[in-house]
């Protein structure tokens, strides 16, 4: 065998070995490429030890963060959890996930897209089996939360972004917030598409999505659980549909169950929450008719009504299917047009004056809460 032939064979052998080594490396690299298994949203309140999928009711001033609990696996290795929070209570388990820096950097990096889960419709009158889709939730992009796997929770609503100004009820402080997050694994920072992604439960599974409930400042006498109704759509139902849905009801939850889980509201449910904290309660005495006077509301006999004596915050007035919770006196002690009520009708509950109510109706039914009953 000539010298040249030996050289050629040597080079060929080296090339074969190099190719084999590259293929072996590539196969191992691909065999360990992370599989994104699931993502979940958890909350952490600054100053507390544990993050959780249920942090309970929080005060408006508390700073809360949303974070991703990400589960992935490499090859046949055990599944691993990553999270920006070192201690997490999730689905009844106490977890100690690895930090986000433990993501295998050879496979790029992780980015998040955050969405709020909010009512797709603000309200609807006479919902039946054929219009039950109006009770659905939508997924709304929340770009202000950035692309990190940890973001401060804001109170910004997005289901009214298409309007020139926010829906009045969406400006109230407090209420329930739910999020969906989509986590993508990107090979390079400039890539527009991830090579893999996984999402937490979204609008279709909204009843199972962890929620952050922020309390609101409410007048003395109004049950603080009324904030569970804030930013919820307000609906009424056709005869025979409330409470169980009736024949042909297409949703897995009945109207009553949707209200109990605070996913939707009816006008009366909002008033019941404000009265006693139970959306299905009926804590009112017999209705009393009120009529419009000269800038104030009068009893049917023409007598002005006094706060503390005749009405209290948390009592309600109703007309034509609408309910409004008596919220605050303007300071003169008389039930008059400048006084404030919380109206629940065809959009998230909102504050307005009794003068605005008088522009819509000339008579009301006063529903006084029966207090102090055994």
Coordinates of C-alpha atoms in Angstrom, one line a residue:
X1 CA 0.0 0.0 0.0
X2 CA 1.4 3.3 -1.0
X3 CA 2.0 6.2 1.3
X4 CA -0.6 8.3 -0.4
X5 CA -3.2 5.5 0.0
X6 CA -2.4 5.2 3.7
X7 CA -2.9 9.0 4.1
X8 CA -6.2 8.9 2.3
X9 CA -7.4 6.0 4.4
X10 CA -6.3 7.7 7.6
X11 CA -8.1 10.9 6.6
X12 CA -11.2 9.0 5.8
X13 CA -11.0 7.1 9.1
X14 CA -10.6 10.4 11.0
X15 CA -13.6 11.9 9.1
X16 CA -15.7 8.8 9.9
X17 CA -14.8 9.1 13.5
X18 CA -15.5 12.8 13.6
X19 CA -18.9 12.3 11.9
X20 CA -19.7 9.5 14.3
X21 CA -18.7 11.7 17.3
X22 CA -20.8 14.6 16.0
X23 CA -23.7 12.2 15.4
X24 CA -23.3 10.7 18.8
X25 CA -23.2 14.2 20.4
X26 CA -26.2 15.3 18.4
X27 CA -28.2 12.2 19.3
X28 CA -27.4 12.7 23.0
X29 CA -28.1 16.4 22.8
X30 CA -31.5 15.7 21.2
X31 CA -32.3 12.9 23.6
X32 CA -31.8 15.4 26.4
X33 CA -33.8 18.2 24.7
X34 CA -36.2 19.3 27.4
X35 CA -39.9 18.3 27.0
X36 CA -42.2 21.0 28.4
X37 CA -44.8 19.1 30.4
X38 CA -47.0 21.7 32.0
X39 CA -47.2 25.2 33.2
X40 CA -49.2 26.7 36.1
X41 CA -49.6 30.2 37.5
X42 CA -48.9 30.8 41.2
X43 CA -48.9 33.9 43.3
X44 CA -46.4 35.3 45.8
X45 CA -47.2 38.1 48.2
X46 CA -44.1 40.1 49.1
X47 CA -42.9 39.4 52.6
X48 CA -44.4 35.9 52.7
X49 CA -42.5 32.6 52.7
X50 CA -44.6 30.5 50.3
X51 CA -46.0 31.2 46.8
X52 CA -49.3 29.4 46.2
X53 CA -52.1 28.8 43.8
X54 CA -54.4 30.1 46.6
X55 CA -53.1 33.1 48.5
X56 CA -56.5 34.0 50.0
X57 CA -58.0 37.5 49.9
X58 CA -55.4 40.3 49.8
X59 CA -55.6 44.0 50.7
X60 CA -55.3 46.4 47.8
X61 CA -52.0 47.8 48.9
X62 CA -50.2 44.4 49.1
X63 CA -47.7 43.8 46.3
X64 CA -48.4 40.5 44.6
X65 CA -46.3 38.7 41.9
X66 CA -47.5 36.1 39.4
X67 CA -45.0 33.4 38.5
X68 CA -44.7 30.3 36.4
X69 CA -44.4 26.9 37.9
X70 CA -42.9 25.0 34.9
X71 CA -42.5 21.2 34.7
X72 CA -40.1 19.6 32.2
X73 CA -38.2 16.5 31.6
X74 CA -34.9 15.6 29.9
X75 CA -34.9 12.2 28.2
X76 CA -35.8 9.5 30.7
X77 CA -34.7 11.5 33.7
X78 CA -37.3 12.4 36.4
X79 CA -39.4 15.5 35.8
X80 CA -38.2 18.7 37.3
X81 CA -40.0 21.9 38.4
X82 CA -38.7 25.4 37.8
X83 CA -40.1 28.5 39.4
X84 CA -39.0 32.0 40.3
X85 CA -40.2 31.3 43.9
X86 CA -38.2 28.8 46.0
X87 CA -41.2 27.5 48.0
X88 CA -44.5 26.8 46.3
X89 CA -47.8 25.3 47.5
X90 CA -49.6 23.9 44.5
X91 CA -52.5 21.5 44.2
X92 CA -52.0 20.5 47.8
X93 CA -48.3 19.8 47.5
X94 CA -45.4 21.6 49.0
X95 CA -42.7 22.0 46.3
X96 CA -39.2 23.3 46.4
X97 CA -38.6 24.0 42.7
X98 CA -35.3 24.8 41.1
X99 CA -34.6 28.4 40.2
X100 CA -35.1 29.5 36.6
X101 CA -31.4 29.6 36.1
X102 CA -31.4 25.8 36.3
X103 CA -33.0 25.6 32.8
X104 CA -30.4 23.9 30.5
X105 CA -28.8 26.8 28.7
X106 CA -27.7 24.6 25.8
X107 CA -31.3 24.6 24.7
X108 CA -31.8 28.4 24.6
X109 CA -33.9 30.4 27.0
X110 CA -37.5 30.8 28.1
X111 CA -40.0 33.6 27.5
X112 CA -43.5 34.1 28.7
X113 CA -46.6 35.6 27.2
X114 CA -49.2 36.7 29.8
X115 CA -52.9 36.9 29.3
X116 CA -55.8 37.9 31.6
X117 CA -58.9 35.8 31.7
X118 CA -61.9 38.1 31.8
X119 CA -65.6 38.0 30.8
X120 CA -65.8 38.0 27.0
X121 CA -69.2 39.8 27.3
X122 CA -70.0 42.5 30.0
X123 CA -73.6 41.2 30.3
X124 CA -76.6 39.8 28.6
X125 CA -80.3 39.9 29.2
X126 CA -82.5 36.7 29.2
X127 CA -79.7 34.2 28.7
X128 CA -81.0 30.7 27.6
X129 CA -79.5 27.5 26.2
X130 CA -79.1 29.2 22.8
X131 CA -77.2 32.2 24.1
X132 CA -75.2 30.5 26.9
X133 CA -72.0 31.3 24.9
X134 CA -72.4 34.9 26.1
X135 CA -71.2 33.7 29.6
X136 CA -67.8 32.7 28.2
X137 CA -64.5 34.1 29.2
X138 CA -61.8 35.4 26.9
X139 CA -58.0 35.5 26.9
X140 CA -56.7 39.0 26.6
X141 CA -53.0 39.8 26.1
X142 CA -51.3 41.7 29.0
X143 CA -48.2 43.2 27.4
X144 CA -47.5 45.3 30.5
X145 CA -46.5 42.1 32.4
X146 CA -43.5 41.7 30.1
X147 CA -41.9 38.4 28.9
X148 CA -40.3 37.1 32.1
X149 CA -41.6 34.1 34.0
X150 CA -42.3 36.4 37.0
X151 CA -44.4 39.6 36.8
X152 CA -46.0 42.0 39.2
X153 CA -49.8 41.6 39.2
X154 CA -51.6 44.7 38.0
X155 CA -55.2 45.6 38.2
X156 CA -55.5 46.6 34.6
X157 CA -58.5 45.2 32.7
X158 CA -58.2 44.3 29.0
X159 CA -61.7 43.2 27.9
X160 CA -62.6 46.8 27.2
X161 CA -59.4 47.7 25.3
X162 CA -61.4 48.1 22.1
X163 CA -63.4 51.0 23.6
X164 CA -62.3 54.6 23.7
X165 CA -62.6 54.6 27.5
X166 CA -62.7 51.9 30.2
X167 CA -66.0 50.4 31.3
X168 CA -66.9 52.1 34.5
X169 CA -66.9 49.0 36.6
X170 CA -63.4 48.0 35.4
X171 CA -62.0 51.1 37.1
X172 CA -63.0 49.9 40.6
X173 CA -60.2 48.8 42.8
X174 CA -60.5 45.2 44.0
X175 CA -62.0 42.0 42.5
X176 CA -60.8 38.7 41.1
X177 CA -57.9 38.4 38.7
X178 CA -57.0 35.3 36.7
X179 CA -54.1 34.7 34.3
X180 CA -53.0 32.3 31.6
X181 CA -49.3 32.1 30.7
X182 CA -47.8 30.6 27.6
X183 CA -44.1 29.6 28.0
X184 CA -41.9 29.2 25.0
X185 CA -38.4 27.8 24.6
X186 CA -36.4 29.8 22.1
X187 CA -33.0 28.8 20.6
X188 CA -31.8 32.4 20.1
X189 CA -32.9 35.8 21.3
X190 CA -33.8 37.0 17.8
X191 CA -36.1 34.0 17.1
X192 CA -39.7 34.8 16.6
X193 CA -41.0 31.3 17.1
X194 CA -40.2 28.9 19.9
X195 CA -39.0 25.4 19.3
X196 CA -41.4 24.2 22.0
X197 CA -44.2 25.8 24.1
X198 CA -46.7 24.9 26.8
X199 CA -49.6 26.9 28.3
X200 CA -51.3 27.0 31.6
X201 CA -55.1 26.4 31.6
X202 CA -57.1 29.3 30.0
X203 CA -60.5 30.5 29.2
X204 CA -62.0 27.0 28.5
X205 CA -60.9 25.8 31.9
X206 CA -61.5 29.1 33.7
X207 CA -63.3 27.5 36.7
X208 CA -60.1 25.6 37.6
X209 CA -57.7 28.5 37.1
X210 CA -56.2 29.9 40.3
X211 CA -57.5 33.4 41.1
X212 CA -56.2 36.3 43.0
X213 CA -58.9 38.1 45.1
X214 CA -58.2 41.6 46.1
X215 CA -60.5 43.2 48.7
X216 CA -61.9 46.6 48.1
X217 CA -62.6 49.5 50.5
X218 CA -66.3 49.4 51.1
X219 CA -68.6 51.4 53.4
X220 CA -69.3 50.1 56.9
X221 CA -72.3 47.9 56.6
X222 CA -71.4 46.6 53.2
X223 CA -70.0 43.0 53.2
X224 CA -66.4 43.1 51.9
X225 CA -67.2 39.9 49.8
X226 CA -69.0 42.2 47.4
X227 CA -65.6 42.7 45.7
X228 CA -65.9 39.2 44.4
X229 CA -68.5 40.7 42.0
X230 CA -66.2 43.4 40.7
X231 CA -65.3 43.1 37.1
X232 CA -67.6 40.1 36.6
X233 CA -70.2 40.1 33.8
X234 CA -73.8 40.7 35.0
X235 CA -76.5 38.5 33.4
X236 CA -80.1 37.8 33.7
X237 CA -81.7 34.5 32.6
X238 CA -84.8 33.6 30.6
X239 CA -87.7 32.0 32.5
X240 CA -87.0 28.3 33.4
X241 CA -83.2 28.7 33.0
X242 CA -82.2 29.8 36.5
X243 CA -80.9 28.1 38.6
X244 CA -80.1 24.7 36.9
X245 CA -80.1 25.7 33.2
X246 CA -83.1 23.8 32.0
X247 CA -83.4 21.5 29.0
X248 CA -80.5 21.7 26.5
X249 CA -78.2 23.7 28.8
X250 CA -74.8 23.3 27.0
X251 CA -72.3 24.3 29.7
X252 CA -70.8 21.9 32.3
X253 CA -71.7 24.3 35.1
X254 CA -75.3 25.5 35.8
X255 CA -76.1 29.2 36.1
X256 CA -76.2 28.7 39.9
X257 CA -72.8 27.1 40.0
X258 CA -71.3 29.8 37.8
X259 CA -72.6 32.4 40.3
X260 CA -71.4 30.4 43.3
X261 CA -67.9 30.2 41.8
X262 CA -68.0 34.0 41.2
X263 CA -67.5 33.5 37.4
X264 CA -70.6 35.5 36.5
X265 CA -73.1 37.6 38.5
X266 CA -76.8 38.3 38.4
X267 CA -78.1 41.7 39.6
X268 CA -79.6 40.1 42.7
X269 CA -76.4 38.1 43.4
X270 CA -74.4 41.3 43.6
X271 CA -76.9 42.7 46.1
X272 CA -76.8 39.5 48.2
X273 CA -73.0 39.6 48.3
X274 CA -73.1 43.2 49.5
X275 CA -75.7 42.3 52.1
X276 CA -74.4 39.1 53.7
X277 CA -71.5 37.8 51.5
X278 CA -73.6 34.9 50.0
X279 CA -74.6 35.4 46.3
X280 CA -77.5 33.0 46.7
X281 CA -79.0 34.5 49.9
X282 CA -82.2 36.4 50.0
X283 CA -81.8 38.4 53.2
X284 CA -84.3 41.2 52.6
X285 CA -87.6 42.0 54.2
X286 CA -90.7 42.9 52.2
X287 CA -90.1 45.5 49.5
X288 CA -91.2 49.1 50.2
X289 CA -92.1 51.4 47.4
X290 CA -90.1 54.7 46.9
X291 CA -91.0 57.6 44.7
X292 CA -89.1 60.5 43.3
X293 CA -89.4 63.8 45.2
X294 CA -87.7 67.2 44.7
X295 CA -84.1 66.0 44.4
X296 CA -84.6 63.1 46.8
X297 CA -86.3 59.7 47.2
X298 CA -89.5 59.5 49.4
X299 CA -91.5 56.8 51.0
X300 CA -94.8 56.0 49.2
X301 CA -96.4 58.3 51.8
X302 CA -94.2 61.2 50.8
X303 CA -91.8 61.1 53.7
X304 CA -88.0 61.7 53.2
X305 CA -85.9 58.8 54.2
X306 CA -83.0 59.2 56.6
X307 CA -79.7 57.2 56.6
X308 CA -79.2 55.1 59.7
X309 CA -82.9 55.3 60.6
X310 CA -84.6 54.3 57.4
X311 CA -81.8 52.9 55.2
X312 CA -78.3 51.6 55.7
X313 CA -75.3 50.9 53.5
X314 CA -75.8 47.4 52.1
X315 CA -79.6 47.8 51.6
X316 CA -80.7 47.6 48.0
X317 CA -83.2 49.2 45.6
X318 CA -84.5 47.4 42.6
X319 CA -86.6 48.2 39.5
X320 CA -87.2 46.4 36.2
X321 CA -84.8 43.6 37.0
X322 CA -82.1 46.0 38.0
X323 CA -80.6 46.0 41.5
X324 CA -78.5 48.7 43.1
X325 CA -76.8 48.6 46.5
X326 CA -77.0 51.7 48.7
X327 CA -73.4 52.6 49.1
X328 CA -72.8 56.0 50.7
X329 CA -74.6 59.2 51.8
X330 CA -73.4 62.5 50.4
X331 CA -73.2 63.8 54.0
X332 CA -76.6 65.4 54.6
X333 CA -78.2 62.3 56.1
X334 CA -81.1 62.2 53.6
X335 CA -81.6 59.7 50.8
X336 CA -81.2 62.1 47.9
X337 CA -79.9 62.3 44.4
X338 CA -76.2 62.9 45.2
X339 CA -76.0 59.7 47.3
X340 CA -74.0 56.8 45.7
X341 CA -75.2 53.3 44.8
X342 CA -73.5 50.3 43.3
X343 CA -75.5 49.3 40.2
X344 CA -75.5 45.7 38.8
X345 CA -77.0 45.6 35.3
X346 CA -75.6 44.3 32.0
X347 CA -72.0 45.2 32.8
X348 CA -69.6 44.9 35.7
X349 CA -71.0 46.5 38.9
X350 CA -70.3 50.3 38.9
X351 CA -70.9 53.3 41.1
X352 CA -73.4 56.0 40.2
X353 CA -75.7 58.4 41.9
X354 CA -79.4 58.1 42.9
X355 CA -79.9 61.1 40.6
X356 CA -78.8 58.9 37.7
X357 CA -81.2 56.2 38.8
X358 CA -84.0 58.8 38.9
X359 CA -83.3 59.5 35.3
X360 CA -84.2 55.9 34.5
X361 CA -87.1 55.3 36.8
X362 CA -89.6 57.3 38.9
X363 CA -90.2 54.6 41.5
X364 CA -88.1 52.0 43.3
X365 CA -88.5 49.0 45.6
X366 CA -86.4 49.4 48.7
X367 CA -85.0 46.1 49.9
X368 CA -83.9 46.4 53.5
X369 CA -81.5 43.7 54.8
X370 CA -82.9 41.8 57.8
X371 CA -80.1 42.3 60.3
X372 CA -79.5 40.7 63.7
X373 CA -81.7 37.7 62.9
X374 CA -80.8 34.5 64.9

